[in-house]
């Protein structure tokens, strides 16, 4: 694969982690109880396989540099997990038919080696970014990680890949860590890691009380808190996410001044996902990614790592992942999202009052008193879209606007 010379690439482009072994992870049957007919699990290899395939077929993979995953070491798992839990996962993995590592987080026979290779994929990417071999990275790892708690697996997640990666980055000297989680479920494991750690900011955008039940509510007393929860109403679309980004996520990231940004990239907020009720499009995911990458480019020399989490539409998750990889490389591939026109045309994609109320509440707790009105926010989003267009030299254009006294 060629190395990128794209606008975000410079002398070091985008790293990409994927291993065929990730597809061999066995999350078990979808059945919850004896009354659910056994069948293919939502967290299937196919969604990941199709994303990798689309990256290759579209040519996007050619704009990246492959990073080989390595196995996470026991002491690295212990950055976050307990000794007892690590032993338990090893013991379950040795069973002939595997088992559940906690709550809905099954592992097949010999699944241990896949779980530590998933976690180690993120670690290898952290090391490559740290060593400036690549500027940023996308880790198409499996099993996912953001629900995993120190002492138990949860929600299809065995080890908390992104937390262990973030704590690894800190050991390499990047003290202030920010994790943005746009998976539709609350990143409860990551919230646990950020708790009481003033140098660890966790921002989660998720569907209000989807999974895990009882986690992810707005934290009313934000002073000194290290987690920003943005629990959006079901039905939220492109407008709600754009508003949440401009009103809360981006200002909070800038205020925190991170040394390294991580993103839990889940695509289960897409309009056709089976496990949630949101309406996002590939364009929306790509737009969010570009905005967060822009913060990394201006605040921490471009150090940003996306780790794959959920996203259960076999047909659509690949387009969302592709849009994010394109945002990282700065190159639009030749692939087109054929679902986009229909999804964008769905009614209520614009910001709705119930969504705005949640986001304004979070913004006001954070002390962002200059919160924009919905119309102003839409205008800002339009300007940002224009600035992100291919062929636009952002700095040059902003310079001209300054010169002309418009800004
Ligand atoms: Zn999810």
mmCIF file of C-alpha atoms and ligand atoms in Angstrom:
data_model
loop_
_atom_site.group_PDB
_atom_site.id
_atom_site.type_symbol
_atom_site.label_atom_id
_atom_site.label_comp_id
_atom_site.label_asym_id
_atom_site.label_seq_id
_atom_site.Cartn_x
_atom_site.Cartn_y
_atom_site.Cartn_z
ATOM 1 C CA UNK A 1 0.000 0.000 0.000
ATOM 2 C CA UNK A 2 1.211 3.451 -0.831
ATOM 3 C CA UNK A 3 1.706 6.064 1.816
ATOM 4 C CA UNK A 4 -0.627 9.003 1.747
ATOM 5 C CA UNK A 5 0.536 12.413 0.641
ATOM 6 C CA UNK A 6 -2.920 13.836 1.312
ATOM 7 C CA UNK A 7 -3.744 17.085 3.052
ATOM 8 C CA UNK A 8 -3.793 15.386 6.444
ATOM 9 C CA UNK A 9 -0.905 13.174 5.464
ATOM 10 C CA UNK A 10 2.170 15.295 5.007
ATOM 11 C CA UNK A 11 5.265 13.208 5.534
ATOM 12 C CA UNK A 12 3.349 10.595 7.523
ATOM 13 C CA UNK A 13 -0.089 9.433 6.490
ATOM 14 C CA UNK A 14 -2.871 7.328 7.923
ATOM 15 C CA UNK A 15 -2.199 3.974 9.541
ATOM 16 C CA UNK A 16 -4.667 1.131 9.164
ATOM 17 C CA UNK A 17 -5.011 -1.913 11.398
ATOM 18 C CA UNK A 18 -6.932 -4.994 10.338
ATOM 19 C CA UNK A 19 -6.231 -8.691 10.786
ATOM 20 C CA UNK A 20 -8.103 -11.625 9.284
ATOM 21 C CA UNK A 21 -8.036 -13.245 12.720
ATOM 22 C CA UNK A 22 -10.471 -10.562 13.922
ATOM 23 C CA UNK A 23 -13.106 -12.203 11.722
ATOM 24 C CA UNK A 24 -12.660 -15.490 13.573
ATOM 25 C CA UNK A 25 -13.971 -14.128 16.884
ATOM 26 C CA UNK A 26 -17.108 -16.039 17.933
ATOM 27 C CA UNK A 27 -19.599 -13.934 19.903
ATOM 28 C CA UNK A 28 -22.040 -16.839 20.047
ATOM 29 C CA UNK A 29 -25.676 -17.017 19.025
ATOM 30 C CA UNK A 30 -27.955 -14.000 19.096
ATOM 31 C CA UNK A 31 -30.352 -15.793 21.457
ATOM 32 C CA UNK A 32 -31.167 -14.009 24.712
ATOM 33 C CA UNK A 33 -33.206 -16.803 26.242
ATOM 34 C CA UNK A 34 -34.913 -20.070 25.375
ATOM 35 C CA UNK A 35 -37.673 -18.257 23.466
ATOM 36 C CA UNK A 36 -35.385 -16.498 20.984
ATOM 37 C CA UNK A 37 -34.518 -18.665 18.025
ATOM 38 C CA UNK A 38 -30.735 -19.040 17.815
ATOM 39 C CA UNK A 39 -29.168 -17.210 14.900
ATOM 40 C CA UNK A 40 -26.313 -15.033 13.752
ATOM 41 C CA UNK A 41 -25.139 -12.546 16.351
ATOM 42 C CA UNK A 42 -25.478 -8.817 15.600
ATOM 43 C CA UNK A 43 -21.778 -8.368 16.276
ATOM 44 C CA UNK A 44 -20.961 -10.492 13.236
ATOM 45 C CA UNK A 45 -17.714 -10.747 11.319
ATOM 46 C CA UNK A 46 -19.554 -9.744 8.165
ATOM 47 C CA UNK A 47 -19.946 -6.030 9.021
ATOM 48 C CA UNK A 48 -16.192 -5.759 9.567
ATOM 49 C CA UNK A 49 -15.364 -7.882 6.538
ATOM 50 C CA UNK A 50 -17.550 -5.703 4.337
ATOM 51 C CA UNK A 51 -15.931 -2.505 5.603
ATOM 52 C CA UNK A 52 -12.470 -3.879 4.891
ATOM 53 C CA UNK A 53 -13.668 -5.019 1.462
ATOM 54 C CA UNK A 54 -15.123 -1.594 0.629
ATOM 55 C CA UNK A 55 -11.908 0.116 1.701
ATOM 56 C CA UNK A 56 -10.025 -2.123 -0.694
ATOM 57 C CA UNK A 57 -12.459 -1.967 -3.617
ATOM 58 C CA UNK A 58 -12.856 1.816 -3.335
ATOM 59 C CA UNK A 59 -9.098 2.344 -3.355
ATOM 60 C CA UNK A 60 -9.167 4.057 0.059
ATOM 61 C CA UNK A 61 -6.841 1.400 1.446
ATOM 62 C CA UNK A 62 -4.172 2.572 -0.997
ATOM 63 C CA UNK A 63 -4.088 5.903 0.843
ATOM 64 C CA UNK A 64 -3.156 4.191 4.111
ATOM 65 C CA UNK A 65 -0.156 2.431 5.594
ATOM 66 C CA UNK A 66 -0.793 -0.980 7.067
ATOM 67 C CA UNK A 67 0.126 -1.419 10.710
ATOM 68 C CA UNK A 68 0.342 -5.028 11.849
ATOM 69 C CA UNK A 69 -1.395 -5.708 15.139
ATOM 70 C CA UNK A 70 0.535 -7.287 17.960
ATOM 71 C CA UNK A 71 -0.754 -9.176 20.966
ATOM 72 C CA UNK A 72 -1.425 -7.028 24.024
ATOM 73 C CA UNK A 73 0.702 -8.131 26.971
ATOM 74 C CA UNK A 74 -0.822 -9.134 30.273
ATOM 75 C CA UNK A 75 0.647 -6.084 32.016
ATOM 76 C CA UNK A 76 -0.965 -3.871 29.369
ATOM 77 C CA UNK A 77 -4.392 -5.443 29.959
ATOM 78 C CA UNK A 78 -3.807 -4.655 33.638
ATOM 79 C CA UNK A 79 -3.617 -0.911 32.873
ATOM 80 C CA UNK A 80 -7.403 -1.138 33.223
ATOM 81 C CA UNK A 81 -8.600 -4.671 33.974
ATOM 82 C CA UNK A 82 -8.278 -6.624 37.210
ATOM 83 C CA UNK A 83 -6.026 -9.672 37.567
ATOM 84 C CA UNK A 84 -9.081 -11.772 38.351
ATOM 85 C CA UNK A 85 -10.872 -10.696 35.173
ATOM 86 C CA UNK A 86 -7.863 -11.297 32.922
ATOM 87 C CA UNK A 87 -7.522 -14.792 34.442
ATOM 88 C CA UNK A 88 -11.239 -15.382 33.924
ATOM 89 C CA UNK A 89 -11.064 -14.501 30.217
ATOM 90 C CA UNK A 90 -8.116 -16.877 29.776
ATOM 91 C CA UNK A 91 -10.014 -19.625 31.573
ATOM 92 C CA UNK A 92 -13.184 -19.135 29.491
ATOM 93 C CA UNK A 93 -11.117 -19.118 26.305
ATOM 94 C CA UNK A 94 -9.678 -22.511 27.222
ATOM 95 C CA UNK A 95 -13.145 -24.065 27.483
ATOM 96 C CA UNK A 96 -14.213 -26.173 24.547
ATOM 97 C CA UNK A 97 -17.202 -23.928 23.814
ATOM 98 C CA UNK A 98 -16.019 -20.678 25.377
ATOM 99 C CA UNK A 99 -18.505 -18.695 27.482
ATOM 100 C CA UNK A 100 -19.709 -15.298 28.691
ATOM 101 C CA UNK A 101 -17.064 -13.013 30.191
ATOM 102 C CA UNK A 102 -19.718 -10.968 31.972
ATOM 103 C CA UNK A 103 -22.907 -9.567 30.462
ATOM 104 C CA UNK A 104 -23.579 -10.382 26.793
ATOM 105 C CA UNK A 105 -19.883 -10.645 26.008
ATOM 106 C CA UNK A 106 -19.217 -14.178 24.874
ATOM 107 C CA UNK A 107 -15.888 -15.494 23.757
ATOM 108 C CA UNK A 108 -15.344 -18.677 21.760
ATOM 109 C CA UNK A 109 -12.770 -21.384 22.258
ATOM 110 C CA UNK A 110 -9.286 -19.838 21.902
ATOM 111 C CA UNK A 111 -10.915 -16.405 21.680
ATOM 112 C CA UNK A 112 -8.243 -15.038 24.022
ATOM 113 C CA UNK A 113 -5.704 -14.715 21.214
ATOM 114 C CA UNK A 114 -8.189 -12.688 19.147
ATOM 115 C CA UNK A 115 -9.155 -10.422 22.052
ATOM 116 C CA UNK A 116 -5.513 -9.585 22.835
ATOM 117 C CA UNK A 117 -4.789 -9.065 19.128
ATOM 118 C CA UNK A 118 -7.744 -6.653 18.953
ATOM 119 C CA UNK A 119 -6.436 -4.686 21.919
ATOM 120 C CA UNK A 120 -2.889 -4.981 20.597
ATOM 121 C CA UNK A 121 -4.000 -3.556 17.259
ATOM 122 C CA UNK A 122 -4.813 -0.297 19.025
ATOM 123 C CA UNK A 123 -1.533 -0.459 20.961
ATOM 124 C CA UNK A 124 0.465 -0.926 17.751
ATOM 125 C CA UNK A 125 -1.293 2.072 16.201
ATOM 126 C CA UNK A 126 -0.592 4.218 19.283
ATOM 127 C CA UNK A 127 3.086 3.302 19.000
ATOM 128 C CA UNK A 128 3.155 4.101 15.266
ATOM 129 C CA UNK A 129 1.575 7.525 15.845
ATOM 130 C CA UNK A 130 3.900 8.210 18.770
ATOM 131 C CA UNK A 131 6.928 7.314 16.634
ATOM 132 C CA UNK A 132 5.541 9.540 13.836
ATOM 133 C CA UNK A 133 5.537 6.594 11.438
ATOM 134 C CA UNK A 134 1.956 7.634 10.735
ATOM 135 C CA UNK A 135 0.104 10.817 11.587
ATOM 136 C CA UNK A 136 -3.210 9.220 12.551
ATOM 137 C CA UNK A 137 -4.827 5.782 12.370
ATOM 138 C CA UNK A 138 -7.988 3.745 11.891
ATOM 139 C CA UNK A 139 -8.127 0.446 13.779
ATOM 140 C CA UNK A 140 -10.708 -1.965 12.368
ATOM 141 C CA UNK A 141 -10.414 -4.178 15.427
ATOM 142 C CA UNK A 142 -12.737 -6.892 16.746
ATOM 143 C CA UNK A 143 -13.998 -7.722 19.329
ATOM 144 C CA UNK A 144 -14.921 -4.129 20.254
ATOM 145 C CA UNK A 145 -14.100 -2.613 23.629
ATOM 146 C CA UNK A 146 -15.908 0.441 25.004
ATOM 147 C CA UNK A 147 -18.407 -1.401 27.242
ATOM 148 C CA UNK A 148 -15.770 -3.564 28.946
ATOM 149 C CA UNK A 149 -15.380 -2.722 32.643
ATOM 150 C CA UNK A 150 -12.300 -3.461 34.769
ATOM 151 C CA UNK A 151 -13.835 -6.643 36.154
ATOM 152 C CA UNK A 152 -16.212 -7.843 33.452
ATOM 153 C CA UNK A 153 -16.931 -7.987 29.747
ATOM 154 C CA UNK A 154 -20.141 -6.266 28.637
ATOM 155 C CA UNK A 155 -22.121 -5.631 25.464
ATOM 156 C CA UNK A 156 -20.019 -7.725 23.032
ATOM 157 C CA UNK A 157 -16.785 -6.194 24.440
ATOM 158 C CA UNK A 158 -14.045 -8.271 26.090
ATOM 159 C CA UNK A 159 -11.096 -5.930 26.751
ATOM 160 C CA UNK A 160 -11.434 -2.154 26.626
ATOM 161 C CA UNK A 161 -9.238 -1.538 23.596
ATOM 162 C CA UNK A 162 -9.549 2.237 23.544
ATOM 163 C CA UNK A 163 -8.908 2.746 27.260
ATOM 164 C CA UNK A 164 -5.854 0.494 27.214
ATOM 165 C CA UNK A 165 -4.639 2.310 24.091
ATOM 166 C CA UNK A 166 -5.185 5.695 25.746
ATOM 167 C CA UNK A 167 -3.351 4.665 28.915
ATOM 168 C CA UNK A 168 -0.546 3.291 26.747
ATOM 169 C CA UNK A 169 -0.273 6.657 24.987
ATOM 170 C CA UNK A 170 0.049 8.287 28.383
ATOM 171 C CA UNK A 171 2.923 5.978 29.292
ATOM 172 C CA UNK A 172 4.609 7.144 26.100
ATOM 173 C CA UNK A 173 4.379 10.725 27.357
ATOM 174 C CA UNK A 174 1.016 11.968 26.070
ATOM 175 C CA UNK A 175 -0.469 12.975 29.388
ATOM 176 C CA UNK A 176 -3.792 14.565 28.495
ATOM 177 C CA UNK A 177 -6.064 12.069 26.782
ATOM 178 C CA UNK A 178 -9.468 12.795 25.241
ATOM 179 C CA UNK A 179 -11.836 10.075 24.050
ATOM 180 C CA UNK A 180 -14.827 10.998 21.892
ATOM 181 C CA UNK A 181 -17.323 8.142 21.613
ATOM 182 C CA UNK A 182 -19.995 8.440 18.906
ATOM 183 C CA UNK A 183 -21.073 4.808 19.069
ATOM 184 C CA UNK A 184 -24.807 4.916 19.741
ATOM 185 C CA UNK A 185 -24.400 3.114 23.041
ATOM 186 C CA UNK A 186 -22.876 4.692 26.113
ATOM 187 C CA UNK A 187 -19.181 3.931 26.544
ATOM 188 C CA UNK A 188 -19.588 2.932 30.172
ATOM 189 C CA UNK A 189 -16.199 1.227 30.439
ATOM 190 C CA UNK A 190 -14.416 4.306 29.160
ATOM 191 C CA UNK A 191 -16.390 6.496 31.559
ATOM 192 C CA UNK A 192 -15.175 4.279 34.404
ATOM 193 C CA UNK A 193 -11.577 4.795 33.256
ATOM 194 C CA UNK A 194 -11.962 8.584 33.066
ATOM 195 C CA UNK A 195 -13.552 8.883 36.503
ATOM 196 C CA UNK A 196 -11.430 10.934 38.908
ATOM 197 C CA UNK A 197 -8.679 11.324 36.286
ATOM 198 C CA UNK A 198 -8.347 15.040 35.577
ATOM 199 C CA UNK A 199 -6.160 14.358 32.535
ATOM 200 C CA UNK A 200 -8.687 12.018 30.896
ATOM 201 C CA UNK A 201 -11.686 13.628 29.178
ATOM 202 C CA UNK A 202 -14.469 11.339 27.998
ATOM 203 C CA UNK A 203 -17.237 12.673 25.742
ATOM 204 C CA UNK A 204 -20.059 10.306 24.799
ATOM 205 C CA UNK A 205 -22.811 10.986 22.269
ATOM 206 C CA UNK A 206 -25.389 8.225 22.555
ATOM 207 C CA UNK A 207 -29.061 7.314 22.414
ATOM 208 C CA UNK A 208 -30.586 8.084 25.786
ATOM 209 C CA UNK A 209 -30.734 4.953 27.949
ATOM 210 C CA UNK A 210 -30.279 2.459 25.138
ATOM 211 C CA UNK A 211 -27.420 0.295 26.493
ATOM 212 C CA UNK A 212 -26.365 -0.106 29.199
ATOM 213 C CA UNK A 213 -29.632 0.790 30.913
ATOM 214 C CA UNK A 214 -29.019 3.316 33.668
ATOM 215 C CA UNK A 215 -25.708 4.659 32.332
ATOM 216 C CA UNK A 216 -24.950 7.794 30.349
ATOM 217 C CA UNK A 217 -27.278 10.385 31.896
ATOM 218 C CA UNK A 218 -26.333 14.080 31.817
ATOM 219 C CA UNK A 219 -23.924 14.851 34.644
ATOM 220 C CA UNK A 220 -25.471 17.910 36.239
ATOM 221 C CA UNK A 221 -22.441 19.045 38.223
ATOM 222 C CA UNK A 222 -19.821 19.429 35.547
ATOM 223 C CA UNK A 223 -17.223 21.193 37.691
ATOM 224 C CA UNK A 224 -14.298 18.837 37.968
ATOM 225 C CA UNK A 225 -16.060 16.072 36.085
ATOM 226 C CA UNK A 226 -14.096 14.201 33.476
ATOM 227 C CA UNK A 227 -17.083 12.800 31.583
ATOM 228 C CA UNK A 228 -19.469 14.705 29.329
ATOM 229 C CA UNK A 229 -22.548 12.641 28.553
ATOM 230 C CA UNK A 230 -24.834 13.779 25.728
ATOM 231 C CA UNK A 231 -27.831 11.416 25.810
ATOM 232 C CA UNK A 232 -29.799 12.189 22.654
ATOM 233 C CA UNK A 233 -33.474 11.347 22.112
ATOM 234 C CA UNK A 234 -34.259 8.476 19.731
ATOM 235 C CA UNK A 235 -34.822 9.762 16.206
ATOM 236 C CA UNK A 236 -31.919 12.200 16.317
ATOM 237 C CA UNK A 237 -30.464 12.894 12.904
ATOM 238 C CA UNK A 238 -27.822 14.911 11.147
ATOM 239 C CA UNK A 239 -28.941 18.267 12.596
ATOM 240 C CA UNK A 240 -28.821 17.070 16.205
ATOM 241 C CA UNK A 241 -25.305 15.712 15.853
ATOM 242 C CA UNK A 242 -24.049 18.840 14.073
ATOM 243 C CA UNK A 243 -25.496 20.953 16.861
ATOM 244 C CA UNK A 244 -24.001 18.718 19.562
ATOM 245 C CA UNK A 245 -20.595 18.939 17.903
ATOM 246 C CA UNK A 246 -20.545 22.729 17.608
ATOM 247 C CA UNK A 247 -22.185 23.462 20.970
ATOM 248 C CA UNK A 248 -20.529 20.923 23.231
ATOM 249 C CA UNK A 249 -18.068 18.408 21.796
ATOM 250 C CA UNK A 250 -15.682 20.686 19.905
ATOM 251 C CA UNK A 251 -15.536 23.511 22.470
ATOM 252 C CA UNK A 252 -15.034 20.958 25.265
ATOM 253 C CA UNK A 253 -12.205 19.303 23.364
ATOM 254 C CA UNK A 254 -10.496 22.627 22.686
ATOM 255 C CA UNK A 255 -10.890 23.738 26.283
ATOM 256 C CA UNK A 256 -9.372 20.468 27.525
ATOM 257 C CA UNK A 257 -6.322 20.891 25.250
ATOM 258 C CA UNK A 258 -5.532 17.200 24.641
ATOM 259 C CA UNK A 259 -2.152 15.664 23.827
ATOM 260 C CA UNK A 260 -3.739 12.707 22.023
ATOM 261 C CA UNK A 261 -7.338 12.165 20.861
ATOM 262 C CA UNK A 262 -9.045 8.785 20.601
ATOM 263 C CA UNK A 263 -12.401 8.114 18.984
ATOM 264 C CA UNK A 264 -14.663 5.165 19.712
ATOM 265 C CA UNK A 265 -16.059 4.849 16.200
ATOM 266 C CA UNK A 266 -19.347 2.974 16.192
ATOM 267 C CA UNK A 267 -21.804 3.261 13.326
ATOM 268 C CA UNK A 268 -24.916 1.997 15.097
ATOM 269 C CA UNK A 269 -26.295 5.549 14.977
ATOM 270 C CA UNK A 270 -26.856 5.022 11.250
ATOM 271 C CA UNK A 271 -30.392 5.360 9.909
ATOM 272 C CA UNK A 272 -30.830 1.633 9.296
ATOM 273 C CA UNK A 273 -29.052 0.067 12.263
ATOM 274 C CA UNK A 274 -30.947 -2.785 13.957
ATOM 275 C CA UNK A 275 -29.869 -1.923 17.524
ATOM 276 C CA UNK A 276 -30.718 1.767 17.791
ATOM 277 C CA UNK A 277 -33.120 4.399 16.515
ATOM 278 C CA UNK A 278 -31.075 7.232 15.079
ATOM 279 C CA UNK A 279 -30.826 8.552 11.508
ATOM 280 C CA UNK A 280 -27.176 9.267 10.744
ATOM 281 C CA UNK A 281 -25.589 8.954 7.322
ATOM 282 C CA UNK A 282 -22.071 8.212 6.125
ATOM 283 C CA UNK A 283 -21.749 11.931 5.361
ATOM 284 C CA UNK A 284 -22.604 12.772 8.979
ATOM 285 C CA UNK A 285 -19.997 10.355 10.342
ATOM 286 C CA UNK A 286 -17.406 11.718 7.917
ATOM 287 C CA UNK A 287 -18.277 15.271 8.960
ATOM 288 C CA UNK A 288 -17.922 14.522 12.678
ATOM 289 C CA UNK A 289 -14.624 12.781 12.017
ATOM 290 C CA UNK A 290 -13.274 15.762 10.043
ATOM 291 C CA UNK A 291 -14.181 18.157 12.833
ATOM 292 C CA UNK A 292 -12.458 16.062 15.509
ATOM 293 C CA UNK A 293 -9.421 15.503 13.259
ATOM 294 C CA UNK A 294 -9.232 19.272 12.779
ATOM 295 C CA UNK A 295 -8.980 19.708 16.558
ATOM 296 C CA UNK A 296 -6.196 17.102 16.640
ATOM 297 C CA UNK A 297 -4.412 18.878 13.793
ATOM 298 C CA UNK A 298 -4.517 22.227 15.561
ATOM 299 C CA UNK A 299 -4.002 21.087 19.163
ATOM 300 C CA UNK A 300 -1.896 17.918 19.208
ATOM 301 C CA UNK A 301 0.078 17.631 15.981
ATOM 302 C CA UNK A 302 -2.609 15.493 14.381
ATOM 303 C CA UNK A 303 -2.376 12.660 16.913
ATOM 304 C CA UNK A 304 -5.752 10.920 16.629
ATOM 305 C CA UNK A 305 -6.733 7.265 16.603
ATOM 306 C CA UNK A 306 -10.129 5.830 15.654
ATOM 307 C CA UNK A 307 -10.957 2.397 17.078
ATOM 308 C CA UNK A 308 -13.888 0.491 15.605
ATOM 309 C CA UNK A 309 -16.729 -0.288 18.013
ATOM 310 C CA UNK A 310 -20.329 -1.120 16.974
ATOM 311 C CA UNK A 311 -22.388 -0.764 13.804
ATOM 312 C CA UNK A 312 -24.628 -3.646 12.825
ATOM 313 C CA UNK A 313 -26.054 -2.873 9.411
ATOM 314 C CA UNK A 314 -24.173 -5.139 7.033
ATOM 315 C CA UNK A 315 -25.117 -2.968 4.082
ATOM 316 C CA UNK A 316 -24.524 0.455 5.547
ATOM 317 C CA UNK A 317 -21.817 0.332 8.247
ATOM 318 C CA UNK A 318 -19.118 -0.044 5.559
ATOM 319 C CA UNK A 319 -20.052 3.324 3.990
ATOM 320 C CA UNK A 320 -19.829 5.020 7.384
ATOM 321 C CA UNK A 321 -16.408 3.525 8.094
ATOM 322 C CA UNK A 322 -15.206 4.476 4.624
ATOM 323 C CA UNK A 323 -16.273 8.099 5.179
ATOM 324 C CA UNK A 324 -14.240 8.207 8.393
ATOM 325 C CA UNK A 325 -11.147 6.698 6.751
ATOM 326 C CA UNK A 326 -11.504 9.259 3.946
ATOM 327 C CA UNK A 327 -11.614 12.001 6.578
ATOM 328 C CA UNK A 328 -8.376 10.652 8.065
ATOM 329 C CA UNK A 329 -6.504 10.388 4.769
ATOM 330 C CA UNK A 330 -7.989 13.585 3.354
ATOM 331 C CA UNK A 331 -8.794 11.757 0.120
ATOM 332 C CA UNK A 332 -12.265 11.042 -1.252
ATOM 333 C CA UNK A 333 -12.289 7.569 -2.746
ATOM 334 C CA UNK A 334 -14.144 6.659 -5.914
ATOM 335 C CA UNK A 335 -16.934 4.860 -4.003
ATOM 336 C CA UNK A 336 -20.312 6.571 -3.715
ATOM 337 C CA UNK A 337 -22.886 5.976 -0.968
ATOM 338 C CA UNK A 338 -26.009 5.008 -2.886
ATOM 339 C CA UNK A 339 -28.190 5.247 0.233
ATOM 340 C CA UNK A 340 -27.316 8.860 0.948
ATOM 341 C CA UNK A 341 -29.991 10.661 -1.074
ATOM 342 C CA UNK A 342 -32.780 8.690 0.548
ATOM 343 C CA UNK A 343 -31.398 8.938 4.091
ATOM 344 C CA UNK A 344 -30.799 12.681 3.799
ATOM 345 C CA UNK A 345 -34.358 13.118 2.551
ATOM 346 C CA UNK A 346 -35.895 11.487 5.613
ATOM 347 C CA UNK A 347 -38.045 13.938 7.525
ATOM 348 C CA UNK A 348 -36.819 15.252 10.887
ATOM 349 C CA UNK A 349 -33.138 15.092 9.939
ATOM 350 C CA UNK A 350 -32.928 18.735 11.070
ATOM 351 C CA UNK A 351 -32.431 19.620 14.737
ATOM 352 C CA UNK A 352 -35.652 19.134 16.717
ATOM 353 C CA UNK A 353 -36.600 21.025 19.897
ATOM 354 C CA UNK A 354 -36.298 17.977 22.191
ATOM 355 C CA UNK A 355 -32.799 17.319 20.867
ATOM 356 C CA UNK A 356 -31.801 20.946 21.146
ATOM 357 C CA UNK A 357 -32.968 21.049 24.768
ATOM 358 C CA UNK A 358 -30.642 18.188 25.749
ATOM 359 C CA UNK A 359 -27.650 19.686 23.970
ATOM 360 C CA UNK A 360 -28.278 23.197 25.323
ATOM 361 C CA UNK A 361 -28.519 21.738 28.827
ATOM 362 C CA UNK A 362 -25.123 20.069 28.459
ATOM 363 C CA UNK A 363 -23.590 23.209 26.909
ATOM 364 C CA UNK A 364 -24.862 25.399 29.708
ATOM 365 C CA UNK A 365 -23.548 23.015 32.408
ATOM 366 C CA UNK A 366 -20.187 23.162 30.652
ATOM 367 C CA UNK A 367 -20.339 26.942 30.867
ATOM 368 C CA UNK A 368 -20.464 27.572 27.156
ATOM 369 C CA UNK A 369 -22.663 30.609 27.605
ATOM 370 C CA UNK A 370 -22.184 31.721 24.037
ATOM 371 C CA UNK A 371 -24.236 28.780 22.786
ATOM 372 C CA UNK A 372 -25.464 29.553 19.275
ATOM 373 C CA UNK A 373 -29.084 29.594 18.262
ATOM 374 C CA UNK A 374 -30.201 26.742 16.007
ATOM 375 C CA UNK A 375 -30.118 29.036 12.961
ATOM 376 C CA UNK A 376 -26.650 30.323 13.828
ATOM 377 C CA UNK A 377 -25.493 26.788 14.409
ATOM 378 C CA UNK A 378 -26.806 25.745 10.994
ATOM 379 C CA UNK A 379 -25.027 28.695 9.366
ATOM 380 C CA UNK A 380 -21.789 27.711 11.104
ATOM 381 C CA UNK A 381 -22.188 24.122 9.923
ATOM 382 C CA UNK A 382 -22.657 25.407 6.353
ATOM 383 C CA UNK A 383 -19.490 27.497 6.617
ATOM 384 C CA UNK A 384 -17.582 24.492 7.964
ATOM 385 C CA UNK A 385 -18.876 22.373 5.094
ATOM 386 C CA UNK A 386 -17.703 24.989 2.592
ATOM 387 C CA UNK A 387 -14.285 25.150 4.238
ATOM 388 C CA UNK A 388 -14.003 21.363 4.103
ATOM 389 C CA UNK A 389 -14.668 21.191 0.363
ATOM 390 C CA UNK A 390 -12.035 19.629 -1.852
ATOM 391 C CA UNK A 391 -9.723 22.220 -3.310
ATOM 392 C CA UNK A 392 -10.358 24.780 -0.565
ATOM 393 C CA UNK A 393 -7.258 26.006 1.253
ATOM 394 C CA UNK A 394 -8.842 26.598 4.646
ATOM 395 C CA UNK A 395 -6.139 28.860 6.065
ATOM 396 C CA UNK A 396 -5.982 30.960 2.914
ATOM 397 C CA UNK A 397 -9.723 31.451 2.838
ATOM 398 C CA UNK A 398 -9.908 32.336 6.532
ATOM 399 C CA UNK A 399 -7.047 34.793 5.979
ATOM 400 C CA UNK A 400 -9.008 36.472 3.195
ATOM 401 C CA UNK A 401 -12.082 36.730 5.393
ATOM 402 C CA UNK A 402 -9.966 38.363 8.102
ATOM 403 C CA UNK A 403 -8.503 40.793 5.578
ATOM 404 C CA UNK A 404 -11.929 41.742 4.344
ATOM 405 C CA UNK A 405 -13.093 42.383 7.890
ATOM 406 C CA UNK A 406 -15.854 39.789 7.664
ATOM 407 C CA UNK A 407 -14.486 37.878 10.644
HETATM 408 ZN ZN1 LIG B 1 -22.853 0.323 20.031
#
